[in-house]
Amino acid sequence: MTKNIDAIKLPKKKYEAVKKIALKQAIESAGKKTLDEYNKKISFLVEYFQRAISNGKVQYYIESKDVTYDCRLGGLTGNWDKTDYGSYRGGASPENVYVPYLAGFSGELPSFKELGYFISTTGDYIFYYLGDRYTGIIFRDDKILKVIETYAHCNVYNLKQSSGKYLLFPVHHFHGIDANITPNQVVLDLLLYDLPVAETVFENKHQYKMFSSLLKACRETGIKADGDKLDLDIDLLYREALNGKKPFFMNEADYNAIINGTATADEVQLKDLVDNLLNCDYNRACLDPYDNNLLIDPNRGHWDLWDMDDNSAADGGIVKLSKPWVARNPVADINSGIVAIDFGTKSTVVVYKNENSEILPLQVGSGNYAGGIKKENYENPTIVQFLDINSFMKAYNAKAGRPNTSYEDITVSSNAKQNFDVSSSTEYYSFFDELKQWCGGSREKVKIEDKQGNTYDLPAYLDLLDTDIDPIEIYAYYLGLYINNMLQEKHIFMHYIMSFPVNYERNIREKLLRSFAKGLKKSLPTALLSNDEAMKRFKVVEGATEPAAYACTALMEFGFDPVDEEKNYYGVFDFGGGTTDFDFGMLEELADGRYDYKLTHFGENGDRTLGGENLLKLMAFEVFSKNYEKLLRNEKGDKIPFCTAPDSETIVGNEAIIRESREAKQNMHNLVEKLRPVWEAPDSEEATQLLNKASVQVNLFTDKGVQVPNFPLSLEHVDLLEIIHDRIEKGIRNFFISLNQAFQSGGDEVDNLSDVAEISIFMAGNSSKAEVVTEIFNEYIGESED
């Protein structure tokens, strides 16, 4: 569903900017046409003056100004009979008596060469004064201009000795002293300096009329010379046009249309708006920019144009489009599919099922798909980076849907993780990578500090008020931008399902659903949000618990097919980044009804601190603890702090350098990244080197925030593999204890554990991929059989 937009209403600031561009372009366009006409006429006049000058006609008297234009001089001289020239009496300096009068033009003394244009400069007929700054001709008599031809007996010597009164002869140069003047410049001088020569100068009336019409035009503001041609001072004309003075060559109706806001604008004039429309989601979330066809393809169209008039400021104005744009009703892009969100500790996975029942993953935090499909692109880091919170929240709150936020103010997921890995300790609090831990924590508070230095203390998640910054809502908003966009058609989703850890209390789950619903709604177009009927379809609901959801998939994928009264018992060990969930149930056949099977969930439990990221922190803590003496006082005498880890036991004396400071947390992060191969890629060369080396070098920070690069930490007394094994073994032991308890409290439908022949154990979560998990499970299964 699309419609053509012939005109758009812009807010005042944008409208004024567009109007100025349109006005300037209209002036340039109309002015060019006028200039072409003028310069064509000038070329005819130049031909005439070229002939005249060749024939010795070099002086033109301008009666209205009582001055003479001299083609050789490229300037003006006075009326030799009437001009009151400055006088000079012996003993006085010429500059003190030089009083030029040239019809309002400034005067100066001619060069010796120029003087020769008017009188003979040979022999003893004149006295020529050469000073440091002035040159001039001196005559003995006030009447000398009238009797110049008879003034033949004056000699240089006698004049020098005389104390009589003499005259100074001024001229005005348009092109400087001793300039070489072309016929083009002669014509331009007469026109631009308003020098109306007499009709008798020209060969015919046609030439005179042409000259007169050009002279009249050149009296207008904004005409200037450009070499041998006329040009327009567009900036001057533009400034005057903004103040209400119409350019002389511009049509009255066209000028009023632009000034009054009914002008037609093209994409060049609306460049800023076009750029904003095509880069709207790039600016918001670093998604690939949209191509220009989005605005003009009748089968596509832009969501934000559908209700642009409704969202424009009341004090704006309307601009017509030279070519219609295509607006698209976002309701037409609603997809009946479902989006599933697995909000994880380390990463969040988003999968959607479209109208064709295809199940596809979604990458978040990087809108660039040019690199191809990689599995890690779809394990989206659960992290937020705060760069300028005030700027972001101002934009976020200014609009109900798709606000004009910038990922340069807040960014998430892959972009944020990349920045985190190369950050300094001073930037630590600008990152929030424990979103899920904060939600599930009892009363945990959080400090965040953006890169502008603004600090915010967030209460425990359950105590968060509507007026507080909600990082969960912001993260969900960004998820929504990557889910709902115009990169493809039919890509607005209204139905969202979320899974939660089994140990999340009901009030945490409900608040998470509200935070995600607010953020996801914010990613939707305003035209959709205002459609009450369409918004009835929007919902964010809780699905099965994370391990139960996994069980549903795993049972089908592995081909479980109970018949009659057969029961397939299962247990799920969901080993994630921050927690491990246990889930127990059974699958049965359904003889009647619309479903083939019945899944009964009869037990759940978990280990709150067993997770891949927590294992890494536990290893890092042990390494720091074994290097206590070195960290307590480094070479410069400063302490290098570190923080505790889940399940860590504080060693006596460690209190001196255990902190919750940003330096301590940054140090923990840096060492965790160094140790990560031991846990995630134990067969890799990096892991082998770590396990075989006696030390590891890490960039650490002192408690004063000073970086100590490549600080050596000893690994001699730390068995990293043993730490991993022992903590996982503890979790698996708890799993079997919970399994036993689940069967005991499962109810009448659940058999006694001793009567069950087989229980299928599914290992879910990325952390379960570690071989050590399978090894320990096999040890426990073997013991139970014995």
PDB file of N, CA and C in Angstrom, residues 732-775:
ATOM      1  N   ILE A 732      27.078 -30.335  37.848  1.00  0.00           N
ATOM      2  CA  ILE A 732      26.466 -31.581  37.372  1.00  0.00           C
ATOM      3  C   ILE A 732      25.977 -32.424  38.553  1.00  0.00           C
ATOM      4  N   ARG A 733      26.716 -32.390  39.640  1.00  0.00           N
ATOM      5  CA  ARG A 733      26.256 -33.097  40.842  1.00  0.00           C
ATOM      6  C   ARG A 733      24.912 -32.529  41.310  1.00  0.00           C
ATOM      7  N   ASN A 734      24.794 -31.197  41.285  1.00  0.00           N
ATOM      8  CA  ASN A 734      23.525 -30.565  41.663  1.00  0.00           C
ATOM      9  C   ASN A 734      22.404 -30.929  40.694  1.00  0.00           C
ATOM     10  N   PHE A 735      22.769 -31.137  39.414  1.00  0.00           N
ATOM     11  CA  PHE A 735      21.774 -31.525  38.423  1.00  0.00           C
ATOM     12  C   PHE A 735      21.146 -32.873  38.786  1.00  0.00           C
ATOM     13  N   PHE A 736      21.968 -33.832  39.152  1.00  0.00           N
ATOM     14  CA  PHE A 736      21.435 -35.156  39.472  1.00  0.00           C
ATOM     15  C   PHE A 736      20.668 -35.141  40.788  1.00  0.00           C
ATOM     16  N   ILE A 737      21.093 -34.315  41.704  1.00  0.00           N
ATOM     17  CA  ILE A 737      20.319 -34.165  42.949  1.00  0.00           C
ATOM     18  C   ILE A 737      18.941 -33.583  42.637  1.00  0.00           C
ATOM     19  N   SER A 738      18.912 -32.583  41.773  1.00  0.00           N
ATOM     20  CA  SER A 738      17.642 -31.957  41.390  1.00  0.00           C
ATOM     21  C   SER A 738      16.764 -32.943  40.617  1.00  0.00           C
ATOM     22  N   LEU A 739      17.380 -33.781  39.775  1.00  0.00           N
ATOM     23  CA  LEU A 739      16.629 -34.782  39.026  1.00  0.00           C
ATOM     24  C   LEU A 739      15.912 -35.733  39.983  1.00  0.00           C
ATOM     25  N   ASN A 740      16.635 -36.156  40.999  1.00  0.00           N
ATOM     26  CA  ASN A 740      16.040 -37.060  41.989  1.00  0.00           C
ATOM     27  C   ASN A 740      14.875 -36.389  42.699  1.00  0.00           C
ATOM     28  N   GLN A 741      15.085 -35.112  43.066  1.00  0.00           N
ATOM     29  CA  GLN A 741      14.019 -34.378  43.761  1.00  0.00           C
ATOM     30  C   GLN A 741      12.813 -34.172  42.852  1.00  0.00           C
ATOM     31  N   ALA A 742      13.033 -33.925  41.563  1.00  0.00           N
ATOM     32  CA  ALA A 742      11.931 -33.710  40.626  1.00  0.00           C
ATOM     33  C   ALA A 742      11.054 -34.955  40.515  1.00  0.00           C
ATOM     34  N   PHE A 743      11.654 -36.145  40.470  1.00  0.00           N
ATOM     35  CA  PHE A 743      10.867 -37.371  40.387  1.00  0.00           C
ATOM     36  C   PHE A 743      10.095 -37.612  41.676  1.00  0.00           C
ATOM     37  N   GLN A 744      10.683 -37.218  42.778  1.00  0.00           N
ATOM     38  CA  GLN A 744       9.999 -37.428  44.051  1.00  0.00           C
ATOM     39  C   GLN A 744       8.772 -36.535  44.193  1.00  0.00           C
ATOM     40  N   SER A 745       8.843 -35.340  43.632  1.00  0.00           N
ATOM     41  CA  SER A 745       7.730 -34.388  43.780  1.00  0.00           C
ATOM     42  C   SER A 745       6.936 -34.229  42.492  1.00  0.00           C
ATOM     43  N   GLY A 746       7.099 -35.128  41.553  1.00  0.00           N
ATOM     44  CA  GLY A 746       6.500 -34.957  40.240  1.00  0.00           C
ATOM     45  C   GLY A 746       5.016 -35.209  40.164  1.00  0.00           C
ATOM     46  N   GLY A 747       4.427 -35.894  41.133  1.00  0.00           N
ATOM     47  CA  GLY A 747       2.994 -36.155  41.092  1.00  0.00           C
ATOM     48  C   GLY A 747       2.688 -37.564  40.619  1.00  0.00           C
ATOM     49  N   ASP A 748       1.406 -37.838  40.521  1.00  0.00           N
ATOM     50  CA  ASP A 748       0.961 -39.199  40.207  1.00  0.00           C
ATOM     51  C   ASP A 748       1.317 -39.622  38.789  1.00  0.00           C
ATOM     52  N   GLU A 749       1.387 -38.672  37.864  1.00  0.00           N
ATOM     53  CA  GLU A 749       1.670 -39.037  36.478  1.00  0.00           C
ATOM     54  C   GLU A 749       3.120 -39.464  36.268  1.00  0.00           C
ATOM     55  N   VAL A 750       3.978 -39.108  37.199  1.00  0.00           N
ATOM     56  CA  VAL A 750       5.406 -39.369  37.049  1.00  0.00           C
ATOM     57  C   VAL A 750       5.763 -40.668  37.776  1.00  0.00           C
ATOM     58  N   ASP A 751       6.450 -41.548  37.096  1.00  0.00           N
ATOM     59  CA  ASP A 751       6.866 -42.821  37.682  1.00  0.00           C
ATOM     60  C   ASP A 751       7.938 -42.604  38.742  1.00  0.00           C
ATOM     61  N   ASN A 752       8.122 -43.622  39.561  1.00  0.00           N
ATOM     62  CA  ASN A 752       9.235 -43.586  40.508  1.00  0.00           C
ATOM     63  C   ASN A 752      10.539 -43.693  39.735  1.00  0.00           C
ATOM     64  N   LEU A 753      11.537 -42.988  40.191  1.00  0.00           N
ATOM     65  CA  LEU A 753      12.819 -42.967  39.495  1.00  0.00           C
ATOM     66  C   LEU A 753      13.398 -44.371  39.332  1.00  0.00           C
ATOM     67  N   SER A 754      13.188 -45.190  40.333  1.00  0.00           N
ATOM     68  CA  SER A 754      13.726 -46.559  40.286  1.00  0.00           C
ATOM     69  C   SER A 754      13.054 -47.409  39.216  1.00  0.00           C
ATOM     70  N   ASP A 755      11.858 -46.984  38.779  1.00  0.00           N
ATOM     71  CA  ASP A 755      11.131 -47.755  37.762  1.00  0.00           C
ATOM     72  C   ASP A 755      11.389 -47.252  36.346  1.00  0.00           C
ATOM     73  N   VAL A 756      12.127 -46.178  36.233  1.00  0.00           N
ATOM     74  CA  VAL A 756      12.376 -45.590  34.905  1.00  0.00           C
ATOM     75  C   VAL A 756      13.608 -46.234  34.286  1.00  0.00           C
ATOM     76  N   ALA A 757      13.429 -46.785  33.074  1.00  0.00           N
ATOM     77  CA  ALA A 757      14.535 -47.491  32.428  1.00  0.00           C
ATOM     78  C   ALA A 757      15.540 -46.542  31.793  1.00  0.00           C
ATOM     79  N   GLU A 758      15.069 -45.411  31.316  1.00  0.00           N
ATOM     80  CA  GLU A 758      15.969 -44.528  30.575  1.00  0.00           C
ATOM     81  C   GLU A 758      15.532 -43.076  30.731  1.00  0.00           C
ATOM     82  N   ILE A 759      16.505 -42.219  30.918  1.00  0.00           N
ATOM     83  CA  ILE A 759      16.271 -40.771  30.940  1.00  0.00           C
ATOM     84  C   ILE A 759      17.235 -40.141  29.943  1.00  0.00           C
ATOM     85  N   SER A 760      16.705 -39.392  29.025  1.00  0.00           N
ATOM     86  CA  SER A 760      17.551 -38.714  28.039  1.00  0.00           C
ATOM     87  C   SER A 760      17.976 -37.362  28.586  1.00  0.00           C
ATOM     88  N   ILE A 761      19.280 -37.117  28.567  1.00  0.00           N
ATOM     89  CA  ILE A 761      19.812 -35.847  29.070  1.00  0.00           C
ATOM     90  C   ILE A 761      20.283 -35.020  27.877  1.00  0.00           C
ATOM     91  N   PHE A 762      19.703 -33.857  27.744  1.00  0.00           N
ATOM     92  CA  PHE A 762      20.087 -32.934  26.673  1.00  0.00           C
ATOM     93  C   PHE A 762      20.967 -31.840  27.257  1.00  0.00           C
ATOM     94  N   MET A 763      22.093 -31.623  26.607  1.00  0.00           N
ATOM     95  CA  MET A 763      23.017 -30.585  27.062  1.00  0.00           C
ATOM     96  C   MET A 763      22.820 -29.358  26.175  1.00  0.00           C
ATOM     97  N   ALA A 764      22.207 -28.337  26.739  1.00  0.00           N
ATOM     98  CA  ALA A 764      21.891 -27.120  25.989  1.00  0.00           C
ATOM     99  C   ALA A 764      22.867 -26.012  26.359  1.00  0.00           C
ATOM    100  N   GLY A 765      22.849 -24.967  25.554  1.00  0.00           N
ATOM    101  CA  GLY A 765      23.708 -23.818  25.817  1.00  0.00           C
ATOM    102  C   GLY A 765      25.092 -23.992  25.227  1.00  0.00           C
ATOM    103  N   ASN A 766      25.716 -22.891  24.854  1.00  0.00           N
ATOM    104  CA  ASN A 766      27.039 -22.944  24.230  1.00  0.00           C
ATOM    105  C   ASN A 766      28.093 -23.586  25.124  1.00  0.00           C
ATOM    106  N   SER A 767      27.977 -23.355  26.422  1.00  0.00           N
ATOM    107  CA  SER A 767      28.995 -23.888  27.335  1.00  0.00           C
ATOM    108  C   SER A 767      28.979 -25.401  27.389  1.00  0.00           C
ATOM    109  N   SER A 768      27.854 -26.022  27.065  1.00  0.00           N
ATOM    110  CA  SER A 768      27.777 -27.485  27.079  1.00  0.00           C
ATOM    111  C   SER A 768      28.600 -28.125  25.970  1.00  0.00           C
ATOM    112  N   LYS A 769      29.059 -27.304  25.032  1.00  0.00           N
ATOM    113  CA  LYS A 769      29.863 -27.858  23.943  1.00  0.00           C
ATOM    114  C   LYS A 769      31.245 -28.278  24.424  1.00  0.00           C
ATOM    115  N   ALA A 770      31.660 -27.830  25.588  1.00  0.00           N
ATOM    116  CA  ALA A 770      32.982 -28.191  26.116  1.00  0.00           C
ATOM    117  C   ALA A 770      33.044 -29.691  26.401  1.00  0.00           C
ATOM    118  N   GLU A 771      34.122 -30.344  25.967  1.00  0.00           N
ATOM    119  CA  GLU A 771      34.259 -31.790  26.139  1.00  0.00           C
ATOM    120  C   GLU A 771      34.238 -32.191  27.600  1.00  0.00           C
ATOM    121  N   VAL A 772      34.734 -31.322  28.474  1.00  0.00           N
ATOM    122  CA  VAL A 772      34.779 -31.666  29.895  1.00  0.00           C
ATOM    123  C   VAL A 772      33.382 -31.898  30.459  1.00  0.00           C
ATOM    124  N   VAL A 773      32.383 -31.226  29.903  1.00  0.00           N
ATOM    125  CA  VAL A 773      31.006 -31.410  30.380  1.00  0.00           C
ATOM    126  C   VAL A 773      30.539 -32.832  30.075  1.00  0.00           C
ATOM    127  N   THR A 774      30.774 -33.285  28.872  1.00  0.00           N
ATOM    128  CA  THR A 774      30.385 -34.646  28.496  1.00  0.00           C
ATOM    129  C   THR A 774      31.144 -35.679  29.333  1.00  0.00           C
ATOM    130  N   GLU A 775      32.423 -35.409  29.542  1.00  0.00           N
ATOM    131  CA  GLU A 775      33.238 -36.358  30.329  1.00  0.00           C
ATOM    132  C   GLU A 775      32.686 -36.515  31.749  1.00  0.00           C
TER     133      GLU A 775
END
